[in-house]
Amino acid sequence: MYSGVRKLFFTDCRCAEDDMKTYQELFAKLDTNKDGVVDVSELKEGLDAMGIKTGRGEAQEIISSGDDNKDDGLNFNEFSKYLMDHEKKLLLTFKSLDKNNDGQIDYMEIKQSLADLGMNISEEDANKILKSIDVNGTMTVDWNEFRQHFLFNPATSLQEIIRYWKHSTVLDIGDSLTIPDEFTEEEK
């Protein structure tokens, strides 16, 4: 699904200089009208073209999150800042899911993380979640796979990612499930 962006953006080892170059290349691909700003339509269409299906609402949320000057678009500085900030938040969430700190998330860690929040799911459902993120078929998810899966999803916290899983076709954890107090009405 993400093959169009995989080689461009998600390598096993990256440094800050490589990140900036990659951000510039990605920005250039998304800024189709070459006005120096990526707007909601360009973001949605560009990500769709790269195989990353993004709803208009998600694209708007990404733009709004990074749009410091409130011009309804992201210039390169805003775009790269958004990606760096988003990656930092995703890394914290990844680390919270990686219960044994081995750099990999397996189905039991997903199951345990949800159980810690009062959501008991089956091993089968935990495996479904894992398979939806696992790019290389190892039945574990490393940081690169996790980042690749969620980079252009506005969810960053564990609660937001669980909400994404709940509302995706990957997992049906039911409407009757008691949702922890830290979930907002919108997330329920």
PDB file of C-alpha atoms in Angstrom, residues 101-183:
ATOM      1  CA  ASN A 101      11.728  -2.477  25.184  1.00  0.00           C
ATOM      2  CA  ASP A 102      13.116  -4.726  22.436  1.00  0.00           C
ATOM      3  CA  GLY A 103      12.365  -2.268  19.620  1.00  0.00           C
ATOM      4  CA  GLN A 104       9.551  -4.455  18.278  1.00  0.00           C
ATOM      5  CA  ILE A 105       5.828  -4.587  18.990  1.00  0.00           C
ATOM      6  CA  ASP A 106       4.175  -7.990  18.900  1.00  0.00           C
ATOM      7  CA  TYR A 107       0.524  -8.980  19.226  1.00  0.00           C
ATOM      8  CA  MET A 108       0.844  -9.631  22.976  1.00  0.00           C
ATOM      9  CA  GLU A 109       2.119  -6.093  23.563  1.00  0.00           C
ATOM     10  CA  ILE A 110      -0.837  -4.691  21.619  1.00  0.00           C
ATOM     11  CA  LYS A 111      -3.197  -6.899  23.622  1.00  0.00           C
ATOM     12  CA  GLN A 112      -1.547  -5.829  26.905  1.00  0.00           C
ATOM     13  CA  SER A 113      -1.582  -2.121  26.022  1.00  0.00           C
ATOM     14  CA  LEU A 114      -5.288  -2.262  25.272  1.00  0.00           C
ATOM     15  CA  ALA A 115      -5.938  -4.301  28.438  1.00  0.00           C
ATOM     16  CA  ASP A 116      -4.084  -1.648  30.458  1.00  0.00           C
ATOM     17  CA  LEU A 117      -6.712   0.806  29.189  1.00  0.00           C
ATOM     18  CA  GLY A 118      -9.586  -1.525  30.058  1.00  0.00           C
ATOM     19  CA  MET A 119     -10.085  -2.913  26.549  1.00  0.00           C
ATOM     20  CA  ASN A 120      -9.788  -6.660  26.416  1.00  0.00           C
ATOM     21  CA  ILE A 121      -9.350  -8.037  22.915  1.00  0.00           C
ATOM     22  CA  SER A 122      -8.637 -11.511  21.634  1.00  0.00           C
ATOM     23  CA  GLU A 123      -5.263 -12.660  20.346  1.00  0.00           C
ATOM     24  CA  GLU A 124      -6.904 -12.878  16.918  1.00  0.00           C
ATOM     25  CA  ASP A 125      -7.882  -9.196  17.041  1.00  0.00           C
ATOM     26  CA  ALA A 126      -4.420  -8.200  18.307  1.00  0.00           C
ATOM     27  CA  ASN A 127      -2.937 -10.107  15.359  1.00  0.00           C
ATOM     28  CA  LYS A 128      -5.273  -8.275  12.947  1.00  0.00           C
ATOM     29  CA  ILE A 129      -3.991  -4.951  14.245  1.00  0.00           C
ATOM     30  CA  LEU A 130      -0.403  -6.146  13.978  1.00  0.00           C
ATOM     31  CA  LYS A 131      -0.859  -7.429  10.414  1.00  0.00           C
ATOM     32  CA  SER A 132      -2.339  -4.092   9.330  1.00  0.00           C
ATOM     33  CA  ILE A 133       0.949  -2.380  10.297  1.00  0.00           C
ATOM     34  CA  ASP A 134       3.508  -5.151   9.635  1.00  0.00           C
ATOM     35  CA  VAL A 135       5.091  -4.413   6.257  1.00  0.00           C
ATOM     36  CA  ASN A 136       7.716  -7.147   6.102  1.00  0.00           C
ATOM     37  CA  GLY A 137       5.648 -10.089   7.379  1.00  0.00           C
ATOM     38  CA  THR A 138       7.679 -10.756  10.542  1.00  0.00           C
ATOM     39  CA  MET A 139       4.594 -10.584  12.790  1.00  0.00           C
ATOM     40  CA  THR A 140       6.310  -7.812  14.716  1.00  0.00           C
ATOM     41  CA  VAL A 141       6.329  -4.088  14.057  1.00  0.00           C
ATOM     42  CA  ASP A 142       9.512  -2.066  14.396  1.00  0.00           C
ATOM     43  CA  TRP A 143       9.767   1.712  14.656  1.00  0.00           C
ATOM     44  CA  ASN A 144      10.136   2.193  10.891  1.00  0.00           C
ATOM     45  CA  GLU A 145       6.969   0.212  10.136  1.00  0.00           C
ATOM     46  CA  PHE A 146       5.046   2.013  12.876  1.00  0.00           C
ATOM     47  CA  ARG A 147       6.218   5.430  11.638  1.00  0.00           C
ATOM     48  CA  GLN A 148       5.426   4.489   8.052  1.00  0.00           C
ATOM     49  CA  HIS A 149       1.909   3.441   8.984  1.00  0.00           C
ATOM     50  CA  PHE A 150       1.020   6.468  11.118  1.00  0.00           C
ATOM     51  CA  LEU A 151       3.089   9.361   9.748  1.00  0.00           C
ATOM     52  CA  PHE A 152       0.249  10.766   7.673  1.00  0.00           C
ATOM     53  CA  ASN A 153      -2.433   9.814  10.169  1.00  0.00           C
ATOM     54  CA  PRO A 154      -3.054  12.685  12.576  1.00  0.00           C
ATOM     55  CA  ALA A 155      -3.290  10.244  15.518  1.00  0.00           C
ATOM     56  CA  THR A 156      -0.291  10.409  17.830  1.00  0.00           C
ATOM     57  CA  SER A 157      -1.291   9.351  21.325  1.00  0.00           C
ATOM     58  CA  LEU A 158      -2.089   5.784  22.281  1.00  0.00           C
ATOM     59  CA  GLN A 159      -5.726   6.763  22.845  1.00  0.00           C
ATOM     60  CA  GLU A 160      -5.985   8.327  19.364  1.00  0.00           C
ATOM     61  CA  ILE A 161      -4.363   5.297  17.770  1.00  0.00           C
ATOM     62  CA  ILE A 162      -6.758   2.972  19.609  1.00  0.00           C
ATOM     63  CA  ARG A 163      -9.644   5.113  18.383  1.00  0.00           C
ATOM     64  CA  TYR A 164      -8.246   4.753  14.850  1.00  0.00           C
ATOM     65  CA  TRP A 165      -8.070   0.959  15.286  1.00  0.00           C
ATOM     66  CA  LYS A 166     -11.584   0.900  16.726  1.00  0.00           C
ATOM     67  CA  HIS A 167     -13.036   2.848  13.823  1.00  0.00           C
ATOM     68  CA  SER A 168     -11.031   1.100  11.116  1.00  0.00           C
ATOM     69  CA  THR A 169     -12.143  -2.054   9.390  1.00  0.00           C
ATOM     70  CA  VAL A 170      -9.187  -3.860  10.980  1.00  0.00           C
ATOM     71  CA  LEU A 171     -10.833  -4.327  14.336  1.00  0.00           C
ATOM     72  CA  ASP A 172     -14.358  -4.493  15.681  1.00  0.00           C
ATOM     73  CA  ILE A 173     -14.155  -4.092  19.427  1.00  0.00           C
ATOM     74  CA  GLY A 174     -17.833  -3.279  19.681  1.00  0.00           C
ATOM     75  CA  ASP A 175     -19.876  -0.278  20.705  1.00  0.00           C
ATOM     76  CA  SER A 176     -20.824  -1.778  24.061  1.00  0.00           C
ATOM     77  CA  LEU A 177     -17.224  -1.738  25.215  1.00  0.00           C
ATOM     78  CA  THR A 178     -16.545   0.458  28.215  1.00  0.00           C
ATOM     79  CA  ILE A 179     -14.155   3.156  27.130  1.00  0.00           C
ATOM     80  CA  PRO A 180     -11.734   4.607  29.679  1.00  0.00           C
ATOM     81  CA  ASP A 181     -12.497   7.997  31.214  1.00  0.00           C
ATOM     82  CA  GLU A 182      -9.582   9.659  29.434  1.00  0.00           C
ATOM     83  CA  PHE A 183     -11.426   9.214  26.109  1.00  0.00           C
TER      84      PHE A 183
END
